[in-house]
């Protein structure tokens, strides 16, 4: 997979340059089960504030549902043609009981008495209490996972297309998210670019580094 | 850098498991200029909706400013002890003129007549016009860059600590962000973990995959 002649720093930038928002996927090329398992796991491992993971990821495989989602998403063909489609959703109204559930998980994974985590628990509860718009906060966290996913896909040579252009209410209804307490914020198609995707050959457009990075001191 | 015995998919997950929110950095270990250049470039290459890049990244090197920022950030030692400190900021009130600036960049990079980009320009303007809270939207985009940065750091064997626990108004004032039209949403320290950081050895806490990933169909 890795060209032994390429060092990791070179490989990283090569792949970040290689990736692009794929418009046309090859519908005949599926991500192998082994590779998908790895890519999916990048979502599980994604960092979040306090490690709270205020999110859920829905992998939509049902072809009829994906056709329906295409209609909800400006008719973008990626929704049906890519190997995989992931709906990124945040948990609505994160509150103290979510923190309790997380703290129980910490206690279980680290085999720590729950009493020893009281201070950590109180700190998180105090913090989320002061967040002015908790849903906006959880949505932001979910975009960290989106960034991790896009980066992981690039490292694995998998093409991806993140999409915000869709009707979240309709997607939420179709997946039963309101009942589960989640709300979608982004779709991401993953698979392999079609040889016919003319966007693949366009130069990547970024502002010059000196316009987006400023050194202070 | 890469163990030739480890395949890319294995390396990716190994590094995502290796990373953690580093609490104690080794103040004597600096990220080399060559490696930092690569890590920094992952920010430049970060994807965003329409490629609009509604953000700016401030690399704070001034030691006095970093001491000041430590006070603004719950006294977290990472702010001063890590090799590098990046302030992630979004652009306030993204509007049609930002789109025009971006379209000019597209035209220049792709050597396309600006008239040919009218449809693309109109589509972006129409979209951002309909976004109910444009600053929240830009802040979310900036979290994609945060995810990319954390992932890139992990791939390069660089430790990082993203931080939301700070007073954004004070950081913004100190950096002159209001005048520039930006607002900070996260800090991220980057460098190398101290051997004394007891958090390095704690088991990573994530919810079981089946609780965060749901297959539909």
CSV table of C-alpha atoms in Angstrom, one decimal:
chain,number,residue,atom,x,y,z
A,1,UNK,CA,0.0,0.0,0.0
A,2,UNK,CA,2.7,2.4,0.9
A,3,UNK,CA,5.5,3.1,-1.5
A,4,UNK,CA,8.6,2.3,0.5
A,5,UNK,CA,10.3,5.2,-1.2
A,6,UNK,CA,8.0,7.7,0.3
A,7,UNK,CA,8.4,8.8,3.9
A,8,UNK,CA,5.4,9.2,6.2
A,9,UNK,CA,5.4,13.1,6.0
A,10,UNK,CA,5.6,12.9,2.2
A,11,UNK,CA,2.9,10.3,2.1
A,12,UNK,CA,0.6,12.3,4.3
A,13,UNK,CA,0.8,15.4,2.1
A,14,UNK,CA,0.7,13.4,-1.1
A,15,UNK,CA,-2.6,11.8,0.1
A,16,UNK,CA,-4.1,15.1,1.3
A,17,UNK,CA,-3.3,16.6,-2.1
A,18,UNK,CA,-4.7,13.5,-3.8
A,19,UNK,CA,-8.1,13.6,-2.1
A,20,UNK,CA,-10.9,15.9,-3.4
A,21,UNK,CA,-14.6,16.1,-3.0
A,22,UNK,CA,-15.4,13.2,-5.4
A,23,UNK,CA,-18.3,14.1,-7.6
A,24,UNK,CA,-18.5,10.9,-9.6
A,25,UNK,CA,-17.9,7.5,-8.0
A,26,UNK,CA,-17.3,4.2,-9.8
A,27,UNK,CA,-20.5,2.3,-8.8
A,28,UNK,CA,-18.7,-1.0,-9.5
A,29,UNK,CA,-15.9,-0.5,-7.0
A,30,UNK,CA,-16.7,-1.4,-3.4
A,31,UNK,CA,-14.5,-0.7,-0.4
A,32,UNK,CA,-13.4,-4.1,0.9
A,33,UNK,CA,-14.8,-5.2,4.2
A,34,UNK,CA,-11.3,-5.2,5.7
A,35,UNK,CA,-10.6,-1.7,4.7
A,36,UNK,CA,-14.0,-0.4,5.6
A,37,UNK,CA,-13.6,-1.8,9.1
A,38,UNK,CA,-10.5,0.3,9.5
A,39,UNK,CA,-12.1,3.4,8.1
A,40,UNK,CA,-15.1,3.0,10.2
A,41,UNK,CA,-12.9,2.6,13.3
A,42,UNK,CA,-11.5,6.0,12.7
A,43,UNK,CA,-14.9,7.3,13.6
A,44,UNK,CA,-15.0,5.3,16.8
A,45,UNK,CA,-11.5,6.6,17.8
A,46,UNK,CA,-12.3,10.2,16.9
A,47,UNK,CA,-11.5,12.8,19.6
A,48,UNK,CA,-14.1,15.0,21.2
A,49,UNK,CA,-14.3,17.5,24.0
A,50,UNK,CA,-13.8,15.6,27.3
A,51,UNK,CA,-14.1,12.4,25.2
A,52,UNK,CA,-17.9,12.8,25.4
A,53,UNK,CA,-18.6,11.6,21.8
A,54,UNK,CA,-21.9,13.4,21.4
A,55,UNK,CA,-22.6,11.7,18.1
A,56,UNK,CA,-23.7,8.7,16.1
A,57,UNK,CA,-22.8,7.6,12.6
A,58,UNK,CA,-25.3,5.9,10.4
A,59,UNK,CA,-24.0,3.7,7.6
A,60,UNK,CA,-26.9,3.6,5.0
A,61,UNK,CA,-26.7,0.4,2.9
A,62,UNK,CA,-30.4,0.1,1.9
A,63,UNK,CA,-30.4,0.9,-1.9
A,64,UNK,CA,-34.0,2.3,-1.8
A,65,UNK,CA,-33.2,4.5,1.1
A,66,UNK,CA,-30.1,5.8,-0.7
A,67,UNK,CA,-32.2,6.6,-3.7
A,68,UNK,CA,-34.6,8.5,-1.4
A,69,UNK,CA,-31.6,10.3,0.2
A,70,UNK,CA,-30.4,11.3,-3.3
A,71,UNK,CA,-33.7,13.2,-3.7
A,72,UNK,CA,-33.1,14.9,-0.3
A,73,UNK,CA,-29.6,15.9,-1.4
A,74,UNK,CA,-30.0,18.0,-4.5
A,75,UNK,CA,-30.0,14.8,-6.6
A,76,UNK,CA,-26.2,14.3,-6.0
A,77,UNK,CA,-25.3,11.0,-7.6
A,78,UNK,CA,-22.6,10.3,-5.0
A,79,UNK,CA,-25.3,9.4,-2.6
A,80,UNK,CA,-26.2,6.3,-4.5
A,81,UNK,CA,-23.1,5.6,-6.6
A,82,UNK,CA,-20.4,5.5,-3.8
A,83,UNK,CA,-19.6,2.3,-2.1
A,84,UNK,CA,-20.6,3.6,1.3
A,85,UNK,CA,-22.7,6.4,2.7
A,86,UNK,CA,-22.4,7.7,6.2
A,87,UNK,CA,-24.8,10.1,7.9
A,88,UNK,CA,-23.0,12.2,10.6
A,89,UNK,CA,-25.4,13.0,13.4
A,90,UNK,CA,-25.0,14.8,16.8
A,91,UNK,CA,-26.9,14.0,19.9
A,92,UNK,CA,-29.5,16.6,20.7
A,93,UNK,CA,-29.6,18.3,24.1
A,94,UNK,CA,-26.5,16.7,25.6
A,95,UNK,CA,-27.0,16.9,29.4
A,96,UNK,CA,-26.0,15.5,32.8
A,97,UNK,CA,-27.4,12.0,32.1
A,98,UNK,CA,-25.1,11.8,29.0
A,99,UNK,CA,-22.2,12.7,31.2
A,100,UNK,CA,-23.2,10.0,33.7
A,101,UNK,CA,-23.3,7.4,30.9
A,102,UNK,CA,-19.9,8.5,29.7
A,103,UNK,CA,-18.4,8.5,33.2
A,104,UNK,CA,-19.7,4.9,33.7
A,105,UNK,CA,-17.9,4.0,30.5
A,106,UNK,CA,-14.7,5.6,31.8
A,107,UNK,CA,-15.1,3.7,35.1
A,108,UNK,CA,-15.6,0.4,33.2
A,109,UNK,CA,-12.8,0.8,30.7
A,110,UNK,CA,-10.3,2.1,33.2
A,111,UNK,CA,-11.5,-0.1,36.1
A,112,UNK,CA,-11.7,3.0,38.2
A,113,UNK,CA,-14.2,3.4,41.1
A,114,UNK,CA,-16.9,5.7,39.9
A,115,UNK,CA,-16.4,7.8,43.1
A,116,UNK,CA,-12.9,8.7,41.9
A,117,UNK,CA,-14.4,10.2,38.8
A,118,UNK,CA,-16.8,12.6,40.6
A,119,UNK,CA,-14.5,15.7,40.1
A,120,UNK,CA,-14.2,14.9,36.3
A,121,UNK,CA,-17.9,14.4,36.1
A,122,UNK,CA,-18.7,17.6,37.9
A,123,UNK,CA,-16.3,19.5,35.7
A,124,UNK,CA,-17.9,18.3,32.5
A,125,UNK,CA,-21.4,19.0,33.8
A,126,UNK,CA,-20.3,22.5,34.8
A,127,UNK,CA,-18.8,23.1,31.4
A,128,UNK,CA,-21.8,21.9,29.3
A,129,UNK,CA,-24.1,23.9,31.5
A,130,UNK,CA,-22.3,27.0,30.6
A,131,UNK,CA,-22.2,26.3,26.8
A,132,UNK,CA,-24.7,28.8,25.3
A,133,UNK,CA,-26.0,26.5,22.5
A,134,UNK,CA,-25.3,22.9,23.4
A,135,UNK,CA,-26.6,21.5,20.0
A,136,UNK,CA,-24.2,23.8,18.1
A,137,UNK,CA,-21.4,22.6,20.4
A,138,UNK,CA,-22.2,18.9,19.7
A,139,UNK,CA,-22.5,19.6,16.0
A,140,UNK,CA,-19.0,21.1,16.1
A,141,UNK,CA,-17.7,18.0,17.8
A,142,UNK,CA,-19.2,15.9,15.0
A,143,UNK,CA,-17.2,17.9,12.5
A,144,UNK,CA,-14.0,16.8,14.2
A,145,UNK,CA,-15.1,13.3,13.4
A,146,UNK,CA,-15.8,14.3,9.8
A,147,UNK,CA,-12.3,15.7,9.6
A,148,UNK,CA,-10.8,12.5,11.0
A,149,UNK,CA,-12.9,10.4,8.6
A,150,UNK,CA,-11.8,12.4,5.6
A,151,UNK,CA,-8.2,12.3,6.6
A,152,UNK,CA,-8.4,8.5,7.4
A,153,UNK,CA,-10.0,7.9,4.0
A,154,UNK,CA,-7.2,9.8,2.2
A,155,UNK,CA,-4.6,7.8,4.1
A,156,UNK,CA,-6.3,4.6,3.0
A,157,UNK,CA,-6.6,5.7,-0.6
A,158,UNK,CA,-10.3,5.8,-0.4
A,159,UNK,CA,-12.2,8.6,-2.1
A,160,UNK,CA,-14.8,10.6,-0.2
A,161,UNK,CA,-17.3,13.4,-0.7
A,162,UNK,CA,-18.6,15.3,2.4
A,163,UNK,CA,-22.0,16.9,1.7
A,164,UNK,CA,-24.0,19.5,3.6
A,165,UNK,CA,-26.4,20.1,0.7
A,166,UNK,CA,-29.3,18.0,1.9
A,167,UNK,CA,-32.6,18.4,3.8
A,168,UNK,CA,-31.7,17.3,7.3
A,169,UNK,CA,-35.3,17.1,8.5
A,170,UNK,CA,-36.2,14.5,5.8
A,171,UNK,CA,-33.0,12.5,6.4
A,172,UNK,CA,-33.7,12.5,10.1
A,173,UNK,CA,-37.3,11.4,9.6
A,174,UNK,CA,-36.3,8.6,7.3
A,175,UNK,CA,-33.7,7.3,9.8
A,176,UNK,CA,-35.9,7.7,12.8
A,177,UNK,CA,-33.4,10.1,14.4
A,178,UNK,CA,-35.9,12.3,16.3
A,179,UNK,CA,-37.0,9.3,18.3
A,180,UNK,CA,-33.4,8.4,19.0
A,181,UNK,CA,-32.5,12.0,19.9
A,182,UNK,CA,-30.1,12.6,17.1
A,183,UNK,CA,-29.9,15.2,14.3
A,184,UNK,CA,-27.9,14.9,11.0
A,185,UNK,CA,-25.4,17.5,10.1
A,186,UNK,CA,-23.5,16.0,7.2
A,187,UNK,CA,-23.5,13.1,4.7
A,188,UNK,CA,-20.3,11.5,3.5
A,189,UNK,CA,-20.0,9.2,0.5
A,190,UNK,CA,-17.0,7.0,0.4
A,191,UNK,CA,-15.7,4.7,-2.3
A,192,UNK,CA,-13.5,5.1,-5.5
A,193,UNK,CA,-13.6,7.9,-8.0
A,194,UNK,CA,-14.9,7.1,-11.5
A,195,UNK,CA,-12.3,7.5,-14.3
A,196,UNK,CA,-14.8,9.9,-15.8
A,197,UNK,CA,-15.0,12.3,-12.9
A,198,UNK,CA,-13.6,15.5,-14.5
A,199,UNK,CA,-13.3,17.1,-11.1
A,200,UNK,CA,-10.5,14.7,-10.3
A,201,UNK,CA,-8.0,16.5,-12.5
A,202,UNK,CA,-8.8,20.0,-11.5
A,203,UNK,CA,-6.1,21.8,-9.5
A,204,UNK,CA,-6.9,22.0,-5.8
A,205,UNK,CA,-7.9,25.5,-4.8
A,206,UNK,CA,-6.6,26.8,-1.5
A,207,UNK,CA,-5.7,30.3,-0.3
A,208,UNK,CA,-2.0,30.9,-0.1
A,209,UNK,CA,-0.6,29.6,3.2
A,210,UNK,CA,0.4,33.1,4.3
A,211,UNK,CA,-3.3,34.1,4.1
A,212,UNK,CA,-4.6,31.4,6.4
A,213,UNK,CA,-1.7,30.9,8.7
A,214,UNK,CA,-0.3,33.8,10.7
A,215,UNK,CA,2.7,33.7,13.0
A,216,UNK,CA,2.4,35.6,16.2
A,217,UNK,CA,5.8,36.4,17.8
B,1,UNK,CA,9.5,6.7,10.4
B,2,UNK,CA,7.1,3.9,9.2
B,3,UNK,CA,7.9,0.4,10.3
B,4,UNK,CA,8.0,-1.4,7.0
B,5,UNK,CA,6.4,-4.3,8.6
B,6,UNK,CA,3.2,-2.4,9.3
B,7,UNK,CA,0.7,-1.8,6.5
B,8,UNK,CA,-0.9,1.6,6.1
B,9,UNK,CA,-4.3,0.5,7.5
B,10,UNK,CA,-2.5,-0.9,10.5
B,11,UNK,CA,-0.4,2.2,10.9
B,12,UNK,CA,-3.4,4.5,10.7
B,13,UNK,CA,-5.2,2.7,13.5
B,14,UNK,CA,-2.0,2.3,15.5
B,15,UNK,CA,-1.5,6.0,15.5
B,16,UNK,CA,-5.1,6.9,16.2
B,17,UNK,CA,-4.9,4.7,19.2
B,18,UNK,CA,-1.5,6.1,20.1
B,19,UNK,CA,-2.7,9.7,20.2
B,20,UNK,CA,-4.4,11.2,23.2
B,21,UNK,CA,-5.1,14.6,24.5
B,22,UNK,CA,-1.6,15.2,25.9
B,23,UNK,CA,-1.7,16.9,29.3
B,24,UNK,CA,2.0,17.2,29.9
B,25,UNK,CA,4.4,18.1,27.2
B,26,UNK,CA,8.2,17.8,27.3
B,27,UNK,CA,9.1,21.5,27.1
B,28,UNK,CA,12.6,20.5,25.8
B,29,UNK,CA,11.4,18.7,22.7
B,30,UNK,CA,10.6,20.9,19.8
B,31,UNK,CA,8.9,19.8,16.5
B,32,UNK,CA,11.5,20.1,13.8
B,33,UNK,CA,11.0,22.9,11.2
B,34,UNK,CA,10.7,20.3,8.5
B,35,UNK,CA,8.0,18.3,10.3
B,36,UNK,CA,6.1,21.4,11.4
B,37,UNK,CA,6.0,22.6,7.8
B,38,UNK,CA,4.2,19.4,6.9
B,39,UNK,CA,1.8,19.5,9.8
B,40,UNK,CA,1.0,23.1,9.2
B,41,UNK,CA,0.3,22.3,5.6
B,42,UNK,CA,-2.4,19.9,6.6
B,43,UNK,CA,-4.3,23.0,7.8
B,44,UNK,CA,-3.9,24.7,4.4
B,45,UNK,CA,-5.1,21.5,2.6
B,46,UNK,CA,-8.1,21.0,5.0
B,47,UNK,CA,-11.4,20.5,3.2
B,48,UNK,CA,-14.4,22.9,3.8
B,49,UNK,CA,-17.8,23.3,2.4
B,50,UNK,CA,-17.4,24.6,-1.2
B,51,UNK,CA,-13.7,24.9,-0.4
B,52,UNK,CA,-14.5,28.3,1.1
B,53,UNK,CA,-12.0,28.0,3.9
B,54,UNK,CA,-13.8,30.4,6.3
B,55,UNK,CA,-10.9,30.3,8.8
B,56,UNK,CA,-7.5,31.4,9.9
B,57,UNK,CA,-4.9,29.7,12.1
B,58,UNK,CA,-2.6,31.6,14.4
B,59,UNK,CA,0.6,30.0,15.4
B,60,UNK,CA,1.5,31.7,18.7
B,61,UNK,CA,5.3,31.7,19.3
B,62,UNK,CA,5.7,34.7,21.6
B,63,UNK,CA,6.5,33.2,25.0
B,64,UNK,CA,4.9,36.1,27.0
B,65,UNK,CA,1.7,35.8,25.0
B,66,UNK,CA,1.6,32.1,25.6
B,67,UNK,CA,2.0,32.7,29.4
B,68,UNK,CA,-0.9,35.1,29.1
B,69,UNK,CA,-2.9,32.6,27.2
B,70,UNK,CA,-2.3,30.0,29.9
B,71,UNK,CA,-4.1,32.3,32.3
B,72,UNK,CA,-7.0,32.6,29.8
B,73,UNK,CA,-7.1,28.8,29.5
B,74,UNK,CA,-7.7,27.5,33.0
B,75,UNK,CA,-4.0,27.5,33.7
B,76,UNK,CA,-3.4,24.5,31.4
B,77,UNK,CA,0.4,23.9,31.2
B,78,UNK,CA,0.1,22.6,27.6
B,79,UNK,CA,-0.3,26.2,26.4
B,80,UNK,CA,3.2,27.1,27.4
B,81,UNK,CA,5.0,23.8,27.5
B,82,UNK,CA,4.2,22.3,24.1
B,83,UNK,CA,6.5,23.0,21.2
B,84,UNK,CA,3.7,24.8,19.2
B,85,UNK,CA,0.4,26.4,19.9
B,86,UNK,CA,-2.3,27.0,17.3
B,87,UNK,CA,-5.4,29.2,17.7
B,88,UNK,CA,-8.2,28.0,15.4
B,89,UNK,CA,-10.4,30.9,14.4
B,90,UNK,CA,-13.3,31.2,12.0
B,91,UNK,CA,-14.1,34.2,9.9
B,92,UNK,CA,-17.1,36.2,11.3
B,93,UNK,CA,-20.1,37.0,9.1
B,94,UNK,CA,-19.0,35.2,5.9
B,95,UNK,CA,-20.8,36.9,3.0
B,96,UNK,CA,-20.9,37.5,-0.7
B,97,UNK,CA,-17.6,39.4,-0.7
B,98,UNK,CA,-15.8,36.3,0.8
B,99,UNK,CA,-17.3,34.2,-2.0
B,100,UNK,CA,-16.0,36.7,-4.6
B,101,UNK,CA,-12.5,36.5,-3.1
B,102,UNK,CA,-12.7,32.7,-3.2
B,103,UNK,CA,-14.0,32.7,-6.8
B,104,UNK,CA,-11.1,34.9,-7.8
B,105,UNK,CA,-8.7,32.4,-6.3
B,106,UNK,CA,-10.4,29.5,-8.1
B,107,UNK,CA,-10.2,31.5,-11.4
B,108,UNK,CA,-6.5,32.2,-10.7
B,109,UNK,CA,-5.5,28.7,-9.7
B,110,UNK,CA,-7.4,26.9,-12.4
B,111,UNK,CA,-6.8,29.6,-15.0
B,112,UNK,CA,-10.5,29.8,-15.7
B,113,UNK,CA,-12.3,32.9,-16.9
B,114,UNK,CA,-14.3,34.3,-13.9
B,115,UNK,CA,-17.4,34.4,-16.1
B,116,UNK,CA,-17.3,30.6,-16.3
B,117,UNK,CA,-17.6,30.5,-12.5
B,118,UNK,CA,-20.7,32.6,-12.2
B,119,UNK,CA,-23.0,29.6,-11.6
B,120,UNK,CA,-20.7,28.2,-8.9
B,121,UNK,CA,-20.5,31.6,-7.3
B,122,UNK,CA,-24.2,32.1,-7.3
B,123,UNK,CA,-24.8,28.7,-5.8
B,124,UNK,CA,-22.4,29.3,-2.9
B,125,UNK,CA,-24.0,32.8,-2.3
B,126,UNK,CA,-27.4,31.3,-2.4
B,127,UNK,CA,-26.4,28.6,0.1
B,128,UNK,CA,-24.8,30.8,2.6
B,129,UNK,CA,-27.7,33.2,2.4
B,130,UNK,CA,-29.9,30.3,3.6
B,131,UNK,CA,-27.7,29.2,6.5
B,132,UNK,CA,-29.5,30.3,9.6
B,133,UNK,CA,-26.4,31.0,11.7
B,134,UNK,CA,-23.4,31.6,9.4
B,135,UNK,CA,-20.9,32.0,12.3
B,136,UNK,CA,-22.0,28.6,13.7
B,137,UNK,CA,-21.5,27.2,10.2
B,138,UNK,CA,-18.0,28.7,9.8
B,139,UNK,CA,-17.1,27.4,13.3
B,140,UNK,CA,-18.2,23.9,12.3
B,141,UNK,CA,-16.0,24.1,9.2
B,142,UNK,CA,-13.1,25.1,11.4
B,143,UNK,CA,-13.6,21.9,13.4
B,144,UNK,CA,-13.0,19.9,10.2
B,145,UNK,CA,-9.6,21.5,10.1
B,146,UNK,CA,-9.1,20.6,13.8
B,147,UNK,CA,-9.9,17.0,13.0
B,148,UNK,CA,-7.5,17.0,10.0
B,149,UNK,CA,-4.8,18.6,12.2
B,150,UNK,CA,-5.2,16.0,15.0
B,151,UNK,CA,-5.2,13.2,12.5
B,152,UNK,CA,-2.1,14.6,10.7
B,153,UNK,CA,-0.3,15.1,14.0
B,154,UNK,CA,-1.0,11.4,14.9
B,155,UNK,CA,0.3,10.2,11.5
B,156,UNK,CA,3.5,12.2,12.0
B,157,UNK,CA,4.0,10.9,15.6
B,158,UNK,CA,3.4,14.4,17.0
B,159,UNK,CA,1.4,14.8,20.2
B,160,UNK,CA,-1.4,17.2,20.4
B,161,UNK,CA,-4.0,18.6,22.8
B,162,UNK,CA,-7.1,20.3,21.5
B,163,UNK,CA,-8.6,22.8,24.1
B,164,UNK,CA,-11.9,24.5,24.2
B,165,UNK,CA,-11.5,25.5,27.9
B,166,UNK,CA,-10.3,29.1,27.4
B,167,UNK,CA,-11.8,32.6,27.3
B,168,UNK,CA,-12.2,33.3,23.6
B,169,UNK,CA,-12.8,37.0,24.1
B,170,UNK,CA,-9.5,37.5,25.9
B,171,UNK,CA,-7.6,35.4,23.3
B,172,UNK,CA,-9.3,37.3,20.5
B,173,UNK,CA,-8.4,40.7,22.0
B,174,UNK,CA,-4.8,39.7,22.6
B,175,UNK,CA,-4.4,38.6,18.9
B,176,UNK,CA,-6.4,41.5,17.5
B,177,UNK,CA,-8.9,39.2,16.0
B,178,UNK,CA,-12.0,41.5,16.2
B,179,UNK,CA,-10.2,44.0,13.9
B,180,UNK,CA,-9.3,41.2,11.5
B,181,UNK,CA,-12.9,39.8,11.6
B,182,UNK,CA,-12.0,36.4,13.1
B,183,UNK,CA,-13.1,34.6,16.3
B,184,UNK,CA,-11.3,31.8,18.1
B,185,UNK,CA,-13.0,28.5,18.7
B,186,UNK,CA,-10.2,26.2,19.8
B,187,UNK,CA,-6.6,26.1,20.8
B,188,UNK,CA,-4.4,23.2,20.0
B,189,UNK,CA,-1.0,22.5,21.5
B,190,UNK,CA,1.4,20.3,19.6
B,191,UNK,CA,4.7,18.8,20.5
B,192,UNK,CA,5.9,15.7,22.4
B,193,UNK,CA,4.5,14.1,25.5
B,194,UNK,CA,6.5,14.2,28.7
B,195,UNK,CA,7.5,10.9,30.1
B,196,UNK,CA,5.8,12.0,33.3
B,197,UNK,CA,2.4,12.5,31.8
B,198,UNK,CA,0.3,9.9,33.6
B,199,UNK,CA,-2.5,10.3,31.2
B,200,UNK,CA,-0.4,8.7,28.4
B,201,UNK,CA,-0.8,5.3,29.9
B,202,UNK,CA,-4.6,5.4,30.6
B,203,UNK,CA,-6.7,3.2,28.4
B,204,UNK,CA,-8.5,5.1,25.7
B,205,UNK,CA,-12.2,5.5,26.5
B,206,UNK,CA,-14.7,5.2,23.6
B,207,UNK,CA,-18.2,3.9,23.5
B,208,UNK,CA,-18.5,0.4,22.0
B,209,UNK,CA,-18.6,0.6,18.2
B,210,UNK,CA,-22.1,-0.7,18.1
B,211,UNK,CA,-23.3,2.2,20.2
B,212,UNK,CA,-21.9,4.9,17.8
B,213,UNK,CA,-22.2,3.2,14.5
B,214,UNK,CA,-25.5,1.9,13.2
B,215,UNK,CA,-26.1,0.0,10.0
B,216,UNK,CA,-29.3,0.9,8.1
B,217,UNK,CA,-30.3,-1.8,5.7
